[in-house]
PDB file of C-alpha atoms in Angstrom:
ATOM      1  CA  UNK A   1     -29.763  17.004  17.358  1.00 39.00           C
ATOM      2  CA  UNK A   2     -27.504  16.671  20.456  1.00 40.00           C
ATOM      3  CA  UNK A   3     -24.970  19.296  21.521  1.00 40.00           C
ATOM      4  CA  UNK A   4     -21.962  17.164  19.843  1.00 40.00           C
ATOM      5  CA  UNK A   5     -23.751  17.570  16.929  1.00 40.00           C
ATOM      6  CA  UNK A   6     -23.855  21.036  16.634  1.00 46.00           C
ATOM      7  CA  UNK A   7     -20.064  22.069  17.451  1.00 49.00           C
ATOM      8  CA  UNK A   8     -19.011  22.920  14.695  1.00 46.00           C
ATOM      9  CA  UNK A   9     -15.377  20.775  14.973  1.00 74.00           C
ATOM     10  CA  UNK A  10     -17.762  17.894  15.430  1.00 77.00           C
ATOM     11  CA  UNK A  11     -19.298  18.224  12.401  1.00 77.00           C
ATOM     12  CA  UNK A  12     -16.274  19.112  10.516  1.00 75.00           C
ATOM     13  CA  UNK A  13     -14.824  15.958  11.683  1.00 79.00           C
ATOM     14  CA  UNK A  14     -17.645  14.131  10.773  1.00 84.00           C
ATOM     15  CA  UNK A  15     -17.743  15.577   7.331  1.00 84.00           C
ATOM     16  CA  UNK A  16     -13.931  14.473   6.988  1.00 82.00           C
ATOM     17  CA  UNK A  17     -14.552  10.755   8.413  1.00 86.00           C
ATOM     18  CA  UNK A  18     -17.186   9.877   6.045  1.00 89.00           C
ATOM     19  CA  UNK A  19     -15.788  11.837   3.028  1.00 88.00           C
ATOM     20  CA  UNK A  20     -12.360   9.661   3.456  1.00 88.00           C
ATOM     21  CA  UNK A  21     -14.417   6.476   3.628  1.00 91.00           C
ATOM     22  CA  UNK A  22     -16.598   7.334   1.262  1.00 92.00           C
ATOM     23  CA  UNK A  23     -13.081   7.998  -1.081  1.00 91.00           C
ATOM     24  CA  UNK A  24     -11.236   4.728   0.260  1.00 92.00           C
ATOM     25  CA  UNK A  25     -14.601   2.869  -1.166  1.00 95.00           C
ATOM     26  CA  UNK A  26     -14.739   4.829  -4.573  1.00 95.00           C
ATOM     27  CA  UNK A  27     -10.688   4.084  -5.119  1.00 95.00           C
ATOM     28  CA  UNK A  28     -11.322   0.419  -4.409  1.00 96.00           C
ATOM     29  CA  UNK A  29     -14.604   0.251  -6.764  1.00 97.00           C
ATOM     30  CA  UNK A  30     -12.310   2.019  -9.279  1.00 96.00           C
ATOM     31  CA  UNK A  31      -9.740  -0.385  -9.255  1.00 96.00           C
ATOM     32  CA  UNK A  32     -12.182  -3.134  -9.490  1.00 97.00           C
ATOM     33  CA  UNK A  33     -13.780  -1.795 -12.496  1.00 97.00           C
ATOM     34  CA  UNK A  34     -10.251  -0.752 -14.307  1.00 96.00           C
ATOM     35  CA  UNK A  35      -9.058  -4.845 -13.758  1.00 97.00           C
ATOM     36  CA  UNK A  36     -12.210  -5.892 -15.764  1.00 96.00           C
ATOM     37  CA  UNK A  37     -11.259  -3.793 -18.747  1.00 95.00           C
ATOM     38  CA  UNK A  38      -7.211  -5.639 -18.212  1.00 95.00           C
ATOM     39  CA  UNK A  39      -8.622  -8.628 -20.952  1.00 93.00           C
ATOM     40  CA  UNK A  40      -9.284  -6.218 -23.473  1.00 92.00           C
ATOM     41  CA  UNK A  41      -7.001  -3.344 -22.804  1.00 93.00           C
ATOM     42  CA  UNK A  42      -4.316  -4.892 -20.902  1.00 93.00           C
ATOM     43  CA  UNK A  43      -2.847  -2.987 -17.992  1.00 95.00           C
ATOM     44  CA  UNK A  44      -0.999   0.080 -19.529  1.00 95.00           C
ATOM     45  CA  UNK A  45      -4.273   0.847 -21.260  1.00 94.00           C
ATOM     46  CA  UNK A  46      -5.746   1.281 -17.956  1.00 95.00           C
ATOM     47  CA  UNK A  47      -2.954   2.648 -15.953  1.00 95.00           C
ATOM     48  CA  UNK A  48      -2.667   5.473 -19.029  1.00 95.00           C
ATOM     49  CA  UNK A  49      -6.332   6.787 -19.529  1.00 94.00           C
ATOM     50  CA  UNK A  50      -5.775   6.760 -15.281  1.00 93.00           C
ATOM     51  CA  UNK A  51      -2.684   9.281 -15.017  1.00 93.00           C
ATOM     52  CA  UNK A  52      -4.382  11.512 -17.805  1.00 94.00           C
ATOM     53  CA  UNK A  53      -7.364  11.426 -16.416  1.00 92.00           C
ATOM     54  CA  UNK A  54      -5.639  12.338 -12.986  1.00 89.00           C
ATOM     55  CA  UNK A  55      -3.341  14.895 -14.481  1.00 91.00           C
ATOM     56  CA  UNK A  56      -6.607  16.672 -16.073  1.00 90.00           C
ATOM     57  CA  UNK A  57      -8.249  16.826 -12.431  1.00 87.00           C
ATOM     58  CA  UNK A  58      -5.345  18.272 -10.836  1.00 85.00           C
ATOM     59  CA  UNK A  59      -4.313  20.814 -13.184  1.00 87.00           C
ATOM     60  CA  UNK A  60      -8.047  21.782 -13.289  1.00 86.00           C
ATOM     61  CA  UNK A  61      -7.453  22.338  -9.363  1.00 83.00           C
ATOM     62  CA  UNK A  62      -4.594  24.179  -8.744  1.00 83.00           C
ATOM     63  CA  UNK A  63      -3.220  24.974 -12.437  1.00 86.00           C
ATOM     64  CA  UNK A  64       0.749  24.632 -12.267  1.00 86.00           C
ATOM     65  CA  UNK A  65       2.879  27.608 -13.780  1.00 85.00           C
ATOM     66  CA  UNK A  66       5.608  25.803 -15.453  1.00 87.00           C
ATOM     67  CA  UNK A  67       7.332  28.910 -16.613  1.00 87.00           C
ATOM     68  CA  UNK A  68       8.066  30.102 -13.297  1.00 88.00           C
ATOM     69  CA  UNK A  69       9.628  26.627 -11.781  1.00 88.00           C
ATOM     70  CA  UNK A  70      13.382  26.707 -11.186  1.00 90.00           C
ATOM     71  CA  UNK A  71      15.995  23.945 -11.453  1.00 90.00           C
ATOM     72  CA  UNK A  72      15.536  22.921  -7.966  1.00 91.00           C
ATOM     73  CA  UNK A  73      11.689  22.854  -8.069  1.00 92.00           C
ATOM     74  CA  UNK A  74      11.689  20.833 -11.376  1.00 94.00           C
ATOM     75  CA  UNK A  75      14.265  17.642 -10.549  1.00 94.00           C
ATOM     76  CA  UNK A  76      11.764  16.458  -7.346  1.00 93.00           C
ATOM     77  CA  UNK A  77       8.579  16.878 -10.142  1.00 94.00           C
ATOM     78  CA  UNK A  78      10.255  15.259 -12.466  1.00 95.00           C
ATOM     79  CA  UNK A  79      11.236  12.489 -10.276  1.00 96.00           C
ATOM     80  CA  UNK A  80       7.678  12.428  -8.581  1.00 93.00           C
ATOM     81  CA  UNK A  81       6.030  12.211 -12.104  1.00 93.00           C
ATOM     82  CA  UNK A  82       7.843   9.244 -12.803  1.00 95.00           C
ATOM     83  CA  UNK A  83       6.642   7.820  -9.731  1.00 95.00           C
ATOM     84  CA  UNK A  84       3.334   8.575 -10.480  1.00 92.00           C
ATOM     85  CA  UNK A  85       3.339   5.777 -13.272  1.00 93.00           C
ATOM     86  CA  UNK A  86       5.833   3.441 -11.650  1.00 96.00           C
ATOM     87  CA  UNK A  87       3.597   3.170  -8.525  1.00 95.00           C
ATOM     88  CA  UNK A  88       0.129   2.187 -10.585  1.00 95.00           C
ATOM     89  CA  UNK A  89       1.635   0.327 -13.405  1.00 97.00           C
ATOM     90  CA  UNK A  90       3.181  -2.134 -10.703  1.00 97.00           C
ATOM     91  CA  UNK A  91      -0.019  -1.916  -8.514  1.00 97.00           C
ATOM     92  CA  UNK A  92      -2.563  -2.651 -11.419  1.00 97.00           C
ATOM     93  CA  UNK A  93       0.149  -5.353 -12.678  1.00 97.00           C
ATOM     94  CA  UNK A  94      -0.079  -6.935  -9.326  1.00 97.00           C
ATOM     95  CA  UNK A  95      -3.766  -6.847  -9.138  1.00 97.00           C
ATOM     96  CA  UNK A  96      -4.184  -8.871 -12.301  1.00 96.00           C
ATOM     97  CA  UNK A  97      -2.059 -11.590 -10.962  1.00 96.00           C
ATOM     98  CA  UNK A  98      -2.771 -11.797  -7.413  1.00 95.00           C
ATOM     99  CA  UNK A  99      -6.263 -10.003  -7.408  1.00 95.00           C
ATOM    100  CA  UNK A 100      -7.261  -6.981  -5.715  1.00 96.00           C
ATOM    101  CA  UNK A 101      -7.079  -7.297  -1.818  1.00 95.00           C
ATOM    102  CA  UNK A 102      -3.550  -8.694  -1.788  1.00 95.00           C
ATOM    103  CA  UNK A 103      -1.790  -6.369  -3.988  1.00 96.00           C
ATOM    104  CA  UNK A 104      -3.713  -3.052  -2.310  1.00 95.00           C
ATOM    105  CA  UNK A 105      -2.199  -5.015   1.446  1.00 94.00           C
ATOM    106  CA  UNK A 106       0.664  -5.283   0.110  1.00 95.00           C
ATOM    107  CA  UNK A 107       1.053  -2.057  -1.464  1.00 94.00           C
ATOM    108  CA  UNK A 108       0.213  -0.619   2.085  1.00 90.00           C
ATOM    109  CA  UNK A 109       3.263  -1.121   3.455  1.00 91.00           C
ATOM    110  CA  UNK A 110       4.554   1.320   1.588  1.00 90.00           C
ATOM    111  CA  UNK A 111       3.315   4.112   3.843  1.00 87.00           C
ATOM    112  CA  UNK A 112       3.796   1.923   6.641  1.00 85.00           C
ATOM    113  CA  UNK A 113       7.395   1.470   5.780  1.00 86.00           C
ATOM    114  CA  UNK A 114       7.451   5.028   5.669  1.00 85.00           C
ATOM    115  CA  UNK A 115       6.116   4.943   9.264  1.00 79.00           C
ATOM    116  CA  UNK A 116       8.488   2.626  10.923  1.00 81.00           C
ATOM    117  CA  UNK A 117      11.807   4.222   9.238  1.00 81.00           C
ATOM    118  CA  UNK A 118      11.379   7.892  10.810  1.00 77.00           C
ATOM    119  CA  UNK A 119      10.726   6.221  14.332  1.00 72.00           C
ATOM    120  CA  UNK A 120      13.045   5.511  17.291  1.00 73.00           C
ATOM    121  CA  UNK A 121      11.042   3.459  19.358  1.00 75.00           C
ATOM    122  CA  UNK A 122      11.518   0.467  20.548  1.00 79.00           C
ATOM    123  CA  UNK A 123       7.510  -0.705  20.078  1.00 78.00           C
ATOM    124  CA  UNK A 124       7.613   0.610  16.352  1.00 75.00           C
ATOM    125  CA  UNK A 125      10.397  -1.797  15.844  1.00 80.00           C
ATOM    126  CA  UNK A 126       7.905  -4.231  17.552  1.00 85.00           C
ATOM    127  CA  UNK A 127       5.215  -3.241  14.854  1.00 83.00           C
ATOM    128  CA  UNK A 128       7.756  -3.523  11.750  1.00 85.00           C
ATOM    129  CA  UNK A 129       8.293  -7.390  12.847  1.00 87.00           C
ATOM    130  CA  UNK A 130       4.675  -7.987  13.229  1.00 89.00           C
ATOM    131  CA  UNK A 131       3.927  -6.061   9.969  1.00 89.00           C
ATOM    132  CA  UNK A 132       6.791  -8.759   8.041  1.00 87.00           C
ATOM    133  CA  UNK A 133       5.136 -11.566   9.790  1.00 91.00           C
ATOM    134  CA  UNK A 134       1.625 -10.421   8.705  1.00 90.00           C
ATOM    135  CA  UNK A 135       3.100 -10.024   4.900  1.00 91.00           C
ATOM    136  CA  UNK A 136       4.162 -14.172   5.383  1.00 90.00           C
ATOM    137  CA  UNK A 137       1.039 -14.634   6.716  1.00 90.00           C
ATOM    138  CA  UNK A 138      -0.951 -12.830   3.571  1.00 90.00           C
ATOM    139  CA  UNK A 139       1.509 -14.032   0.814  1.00 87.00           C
ATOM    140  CA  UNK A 140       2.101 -17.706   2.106  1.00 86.00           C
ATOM    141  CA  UNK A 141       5.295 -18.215   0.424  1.00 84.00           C
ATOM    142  CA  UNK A 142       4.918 -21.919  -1.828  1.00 84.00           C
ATOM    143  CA  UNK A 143       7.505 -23.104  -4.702  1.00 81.00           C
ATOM    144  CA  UNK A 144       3.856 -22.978  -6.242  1.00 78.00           C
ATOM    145  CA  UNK A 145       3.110 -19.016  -5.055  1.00 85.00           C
ATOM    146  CA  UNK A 146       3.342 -16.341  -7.553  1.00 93.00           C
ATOM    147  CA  UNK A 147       6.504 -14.244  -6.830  1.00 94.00           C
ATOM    148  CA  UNK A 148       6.209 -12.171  -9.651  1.00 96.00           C
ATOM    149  CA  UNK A 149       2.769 -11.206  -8.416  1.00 95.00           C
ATOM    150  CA  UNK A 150       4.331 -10.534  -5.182  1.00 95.00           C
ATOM    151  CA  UNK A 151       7.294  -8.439  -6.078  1.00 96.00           C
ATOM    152  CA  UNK A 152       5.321  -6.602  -8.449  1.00 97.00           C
ATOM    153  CA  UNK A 153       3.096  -5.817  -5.085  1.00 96.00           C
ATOM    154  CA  UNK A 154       5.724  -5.101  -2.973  1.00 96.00           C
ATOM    155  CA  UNK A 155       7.223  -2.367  -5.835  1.00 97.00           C
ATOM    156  CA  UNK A 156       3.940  -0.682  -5.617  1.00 96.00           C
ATOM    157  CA  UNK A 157       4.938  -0.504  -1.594  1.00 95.00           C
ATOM    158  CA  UNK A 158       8.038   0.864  -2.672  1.00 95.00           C
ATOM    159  CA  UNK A 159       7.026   3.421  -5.055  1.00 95.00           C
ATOM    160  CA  UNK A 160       4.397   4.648  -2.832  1.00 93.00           C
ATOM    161  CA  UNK A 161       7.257   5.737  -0.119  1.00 93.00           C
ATOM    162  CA  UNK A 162       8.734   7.237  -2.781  1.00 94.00           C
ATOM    163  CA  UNK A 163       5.934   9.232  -3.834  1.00 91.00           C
ATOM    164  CA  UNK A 164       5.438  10.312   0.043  1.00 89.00           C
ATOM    165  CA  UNK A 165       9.081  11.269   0.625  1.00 90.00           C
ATOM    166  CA  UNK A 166       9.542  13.396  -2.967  1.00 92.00           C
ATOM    167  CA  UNK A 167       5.580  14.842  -2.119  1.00 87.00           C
ATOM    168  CA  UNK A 168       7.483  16.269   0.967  1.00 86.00           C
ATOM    169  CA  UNK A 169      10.156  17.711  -1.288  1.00 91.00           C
ATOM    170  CA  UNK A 170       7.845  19.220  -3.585  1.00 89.00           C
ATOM    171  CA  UNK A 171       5.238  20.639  -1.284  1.00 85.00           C
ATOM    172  CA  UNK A 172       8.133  22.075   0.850  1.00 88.00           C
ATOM    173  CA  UNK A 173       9.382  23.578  -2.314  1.00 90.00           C
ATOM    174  CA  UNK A 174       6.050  24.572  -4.302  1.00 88.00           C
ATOM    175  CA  UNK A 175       3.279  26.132  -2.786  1.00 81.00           C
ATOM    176  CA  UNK A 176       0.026  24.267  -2.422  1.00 77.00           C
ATOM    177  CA  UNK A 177      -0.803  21.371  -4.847  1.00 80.00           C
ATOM    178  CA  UNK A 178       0.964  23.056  -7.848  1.00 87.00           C
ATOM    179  CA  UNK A 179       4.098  21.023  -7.654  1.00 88.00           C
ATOM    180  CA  UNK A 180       1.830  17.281  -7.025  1.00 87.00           C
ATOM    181  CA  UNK A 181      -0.456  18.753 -10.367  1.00 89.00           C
ATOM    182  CA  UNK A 182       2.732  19.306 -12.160  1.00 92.00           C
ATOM    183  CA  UNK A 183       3.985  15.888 -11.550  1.00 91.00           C
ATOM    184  CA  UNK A 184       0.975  14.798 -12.670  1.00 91.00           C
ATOM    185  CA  UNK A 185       1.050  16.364 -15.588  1.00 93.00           C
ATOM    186  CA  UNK A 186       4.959  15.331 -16.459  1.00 94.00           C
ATOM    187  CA  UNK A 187       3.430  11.309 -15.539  1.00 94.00           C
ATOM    188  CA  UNK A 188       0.869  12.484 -18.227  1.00 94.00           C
ATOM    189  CA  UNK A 189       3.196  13.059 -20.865  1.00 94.00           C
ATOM    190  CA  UNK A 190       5.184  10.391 -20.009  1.00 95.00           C
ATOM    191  CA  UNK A 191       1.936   7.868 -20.573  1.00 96.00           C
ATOM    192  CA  UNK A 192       0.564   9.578 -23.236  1.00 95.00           C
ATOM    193  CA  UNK A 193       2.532   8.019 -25.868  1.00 95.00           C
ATOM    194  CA  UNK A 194       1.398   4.797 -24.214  1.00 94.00           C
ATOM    195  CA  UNK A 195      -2.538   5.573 -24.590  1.00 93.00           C
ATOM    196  CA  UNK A 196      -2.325   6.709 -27.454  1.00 94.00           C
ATOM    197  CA  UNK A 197      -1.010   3.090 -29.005  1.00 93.00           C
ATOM    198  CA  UNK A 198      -3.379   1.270 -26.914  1.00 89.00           C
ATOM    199  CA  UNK A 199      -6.526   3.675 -28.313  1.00 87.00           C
ATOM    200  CA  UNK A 200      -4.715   2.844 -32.215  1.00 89.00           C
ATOM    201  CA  UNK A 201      -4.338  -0.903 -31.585  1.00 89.00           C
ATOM    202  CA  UNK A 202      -7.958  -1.994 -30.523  1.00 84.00           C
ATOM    203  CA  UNK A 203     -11.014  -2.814 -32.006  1.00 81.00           C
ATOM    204  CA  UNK A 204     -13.163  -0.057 -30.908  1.00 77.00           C
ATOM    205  CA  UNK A 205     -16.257  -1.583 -31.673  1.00 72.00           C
ATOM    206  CA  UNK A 206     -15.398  -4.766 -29.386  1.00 70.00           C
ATOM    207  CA  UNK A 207     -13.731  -2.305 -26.719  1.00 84.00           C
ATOM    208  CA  UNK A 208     -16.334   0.330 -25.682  1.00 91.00           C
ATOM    209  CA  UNK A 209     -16.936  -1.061 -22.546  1.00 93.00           C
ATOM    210  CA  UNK A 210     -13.147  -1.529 -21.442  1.00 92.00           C
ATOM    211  CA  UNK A 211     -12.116   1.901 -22.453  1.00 93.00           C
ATOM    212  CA  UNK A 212     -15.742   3.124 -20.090  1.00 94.00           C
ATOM    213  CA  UNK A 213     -14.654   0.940 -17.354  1.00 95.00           C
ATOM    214  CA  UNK A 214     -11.348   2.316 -17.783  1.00 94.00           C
ATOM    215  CA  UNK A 215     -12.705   6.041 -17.606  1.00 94.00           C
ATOM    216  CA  UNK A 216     -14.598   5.142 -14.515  1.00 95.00           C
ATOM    217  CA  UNK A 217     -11.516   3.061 -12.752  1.00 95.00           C
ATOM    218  CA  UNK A 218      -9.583   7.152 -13.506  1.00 93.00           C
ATOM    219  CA  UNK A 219     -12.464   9.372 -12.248  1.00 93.00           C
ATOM    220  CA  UNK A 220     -13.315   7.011  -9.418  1.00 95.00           C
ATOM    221  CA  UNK A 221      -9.671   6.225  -8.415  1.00 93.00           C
ATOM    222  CA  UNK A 222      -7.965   9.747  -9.323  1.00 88.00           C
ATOM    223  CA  UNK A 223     -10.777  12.143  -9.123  1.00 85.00           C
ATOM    224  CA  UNK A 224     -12.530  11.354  -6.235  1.00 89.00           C
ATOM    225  CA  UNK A 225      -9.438  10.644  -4.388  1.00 87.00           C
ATOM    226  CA  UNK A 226      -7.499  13.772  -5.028  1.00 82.00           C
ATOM    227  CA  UNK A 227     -11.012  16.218  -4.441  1.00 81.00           C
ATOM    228  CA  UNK A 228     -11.727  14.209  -0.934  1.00 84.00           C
ATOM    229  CA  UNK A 229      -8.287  14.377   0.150  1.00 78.00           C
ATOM    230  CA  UNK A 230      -8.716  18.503  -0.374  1.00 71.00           C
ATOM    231  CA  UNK A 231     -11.831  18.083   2.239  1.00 76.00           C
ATOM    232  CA  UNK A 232     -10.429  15.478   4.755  1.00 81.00           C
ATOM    233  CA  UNK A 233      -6.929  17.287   5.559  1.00 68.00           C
ATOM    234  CA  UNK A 234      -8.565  20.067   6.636  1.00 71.00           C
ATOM    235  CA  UNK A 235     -10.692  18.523   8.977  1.00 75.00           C
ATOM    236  CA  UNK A 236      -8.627  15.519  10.384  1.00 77.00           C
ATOM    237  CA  UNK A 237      -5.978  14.822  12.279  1.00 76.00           C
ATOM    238  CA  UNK A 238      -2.820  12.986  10.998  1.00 70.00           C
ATOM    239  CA  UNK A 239      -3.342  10.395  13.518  1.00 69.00           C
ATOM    240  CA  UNK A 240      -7.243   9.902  13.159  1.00 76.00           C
ATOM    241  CA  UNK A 241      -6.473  10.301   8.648  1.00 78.00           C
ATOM    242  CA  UNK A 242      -3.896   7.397   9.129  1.00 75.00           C
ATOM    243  CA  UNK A 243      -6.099   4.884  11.042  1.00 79.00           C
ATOM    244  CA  UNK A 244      -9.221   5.839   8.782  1.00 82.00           C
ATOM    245  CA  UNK A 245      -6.931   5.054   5.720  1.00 84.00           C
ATOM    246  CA  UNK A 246      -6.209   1.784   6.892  1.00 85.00           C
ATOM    247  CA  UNK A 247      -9.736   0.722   5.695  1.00 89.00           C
ATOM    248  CA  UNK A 248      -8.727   0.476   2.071  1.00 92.00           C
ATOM    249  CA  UNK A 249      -7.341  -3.485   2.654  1.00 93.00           C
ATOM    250  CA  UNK A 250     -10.601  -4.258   3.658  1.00 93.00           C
ATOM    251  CA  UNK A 251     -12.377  -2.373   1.026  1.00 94.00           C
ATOM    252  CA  UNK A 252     -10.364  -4.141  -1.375  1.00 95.00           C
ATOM    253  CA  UNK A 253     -11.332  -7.503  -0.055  1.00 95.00           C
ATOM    254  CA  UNK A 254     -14.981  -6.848   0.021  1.00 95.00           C
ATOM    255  CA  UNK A 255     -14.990  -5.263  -3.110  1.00 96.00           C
ATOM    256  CA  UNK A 256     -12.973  -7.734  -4.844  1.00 96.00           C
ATOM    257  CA  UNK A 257     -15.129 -10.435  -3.540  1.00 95.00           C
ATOM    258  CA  UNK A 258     -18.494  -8.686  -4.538  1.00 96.00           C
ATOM    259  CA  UNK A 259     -17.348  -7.255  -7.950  1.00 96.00           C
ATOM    260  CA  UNK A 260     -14.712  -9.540  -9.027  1.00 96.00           C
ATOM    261  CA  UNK A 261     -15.694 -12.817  -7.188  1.00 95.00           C
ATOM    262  CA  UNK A 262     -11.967 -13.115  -5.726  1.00 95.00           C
ATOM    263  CA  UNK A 263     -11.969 -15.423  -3.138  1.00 93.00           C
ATOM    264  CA  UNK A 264      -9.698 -15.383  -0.060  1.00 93.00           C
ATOM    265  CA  UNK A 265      -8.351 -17.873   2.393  1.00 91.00           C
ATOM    266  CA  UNK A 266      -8.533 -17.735   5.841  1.00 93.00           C
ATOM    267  CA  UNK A 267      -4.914 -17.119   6.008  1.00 93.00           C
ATOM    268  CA  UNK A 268      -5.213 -14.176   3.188  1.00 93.00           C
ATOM    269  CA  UNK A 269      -7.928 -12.884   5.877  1.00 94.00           C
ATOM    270  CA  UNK A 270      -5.714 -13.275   8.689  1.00 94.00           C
ATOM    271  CA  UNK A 271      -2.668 -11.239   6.978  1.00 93.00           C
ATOM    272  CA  UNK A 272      -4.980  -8.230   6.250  1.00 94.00           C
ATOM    273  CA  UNK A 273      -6.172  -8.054   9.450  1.00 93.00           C
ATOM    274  CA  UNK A 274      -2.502  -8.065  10.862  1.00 93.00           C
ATOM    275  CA  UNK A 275      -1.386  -5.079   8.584  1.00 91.00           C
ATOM    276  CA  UNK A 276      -3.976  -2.875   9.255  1.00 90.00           C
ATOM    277  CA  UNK A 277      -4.109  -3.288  12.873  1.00 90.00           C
ATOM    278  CA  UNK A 278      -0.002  -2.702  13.096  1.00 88.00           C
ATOM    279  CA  UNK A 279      -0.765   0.076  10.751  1.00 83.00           C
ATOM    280  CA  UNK A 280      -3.467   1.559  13.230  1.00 83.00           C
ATOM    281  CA  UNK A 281      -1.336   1.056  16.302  1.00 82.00           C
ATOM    282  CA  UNK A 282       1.367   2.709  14.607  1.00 79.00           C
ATOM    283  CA  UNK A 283      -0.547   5.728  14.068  1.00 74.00           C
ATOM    284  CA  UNK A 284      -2.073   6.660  17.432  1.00 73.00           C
ATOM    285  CA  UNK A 285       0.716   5.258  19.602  1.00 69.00           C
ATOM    286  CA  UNK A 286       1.278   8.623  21.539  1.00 58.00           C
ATOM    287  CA  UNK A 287       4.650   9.927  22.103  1.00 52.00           C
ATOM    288  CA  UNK A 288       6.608   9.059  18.960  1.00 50.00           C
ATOM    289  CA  UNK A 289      10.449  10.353  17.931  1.00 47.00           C
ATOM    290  CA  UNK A 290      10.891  10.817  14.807  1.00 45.00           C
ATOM    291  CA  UNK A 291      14.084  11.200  12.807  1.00 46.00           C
ATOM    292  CA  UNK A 292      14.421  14.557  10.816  1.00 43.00           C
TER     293      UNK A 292
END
């Protein structure tokens, strides 16, 4: 064991590198195995046994105290508990119709928008152009090219700002993750209504294996996630979590290809490739102003 090794901020980091690519992977895999339950189940059914499986693991974590929240705690929950829905219903609704790597690229740029909006430089300007032609590049706009596909993509981008921005209102204004499992909770309640026609409607004998696949899309994308994340902040930096993160567009291509047998173009290659790299450069580049 070398000296590196054995410093103990080595080891941490270490720990926190491969437990957020170990995540990334699991989320993907999840995602992959929640699509092939979308023939029996549809997509609500999945998306719904997801947020209630994802409410249960964070309220198991850090058990909210509802009684105590005020008026100015509760309309940022409430608004980040919609989001919780709006941002997997439109990413799950993409991935049946364009397949898994393009809607997860596409639903990248969400953070990334996020990025390029608080900056004042020049460069990230530079990177917000190269990130739109990348998008072209990925999407390769036809009369023949699915554009519901690809604004149902681009709405998961969307509602994943929003869910960073209001996560910033809520953490400021909760302590810990009791505000995030409370939101949680209020997209469970929203969604359980949902489930609970889905779980009514189906032939249960015929749909065993959807509603297991759709259990293991909510521990693996949800669970995992949300218990890694707990381990990886503490031992990363923003910078290095960022560029790390920007493996999950390539996970989603390799797992969509191996479990799902999705395909890709040289072109759909090419536009991955550009969005993670601008998302990358946009992480480390030292020096950045941001707007407050």
């Amino acid at each position: 064991m070398t000296a590196e090794i054995r410093n103990p901020s080595t080891k941490h980091k270490l720990i926190g590198v491969s437990t957020l690519l170990a995540s990334a992977l699991s989320n993907q895999v999840g995602a992959a195995l929640g699509a092939l339950a979308f023939p029996v189940i549809g997509t609500l059914g999945v998306v719904s046994i997801r947020q209630l499986i994802a409410a249960g693991v964070l309220v198991g974590i850090a058990r909210p105290r509802f009684r105590t929240l005020t008026r100015a705690q509760w309309w940022p929950i409430l608004l980040l508990g919609a989001v919780f829905g709006m941002m997997n219903i439109c990413l799950y609704a993409a991935i049946d119709r364009l397949g898994l790597a393009l809607a997860v690229t596409l639903e990248f740029l969400g953070p990334l928008g996020v990025a390029l909006a608080m900056s004042r430089r020049w460069l990230d300007a530079v990177c917000g152009i190269i990130a739109l032609a990348g998008v072209v590049l990925l999407t390769d706009p036809q009369p023949s090219s699915d554009f519901t596909g690809i604004t149902l993509g681009l709405a998961a981008a969307g509602a994943w700002a929003a869910y960073i921005l209001l996560n910033r209102v809520v953490g400021a204004r909760v302590p810990g993750l009791r505000g995030t499992s409370a939101a949680a909770t209020v997209s469970a309640v929203l969604w359980t209504p949902i489930a609970l026609v889905v779980l009514v409607s189906i032939n249960w004998v015929a749909s065993v294996s959807s509603l297991l696949l759709a259990l293991a899309c909510g521990m693996l994308s949800s669970a995992v996630p949300y218990i890694a994340d707990l381990i990886t902040l503490r031992r990363l930096p923003p910078a290095l979590f960022g560029v790390l993160m920007s493996i999950n567009p390539v996970y989603a291509a390799l797992v969509g290809l191996i479990i799902l047998h999705q395909q890709l173009a040289a072109n759909e290659w090419a536009g991955i490739a550009v969005i993670v790299a601008v998302n990358a450069l946009i992480t480390v580049i030292p020096g950045r102003q941001h707007r407050r």
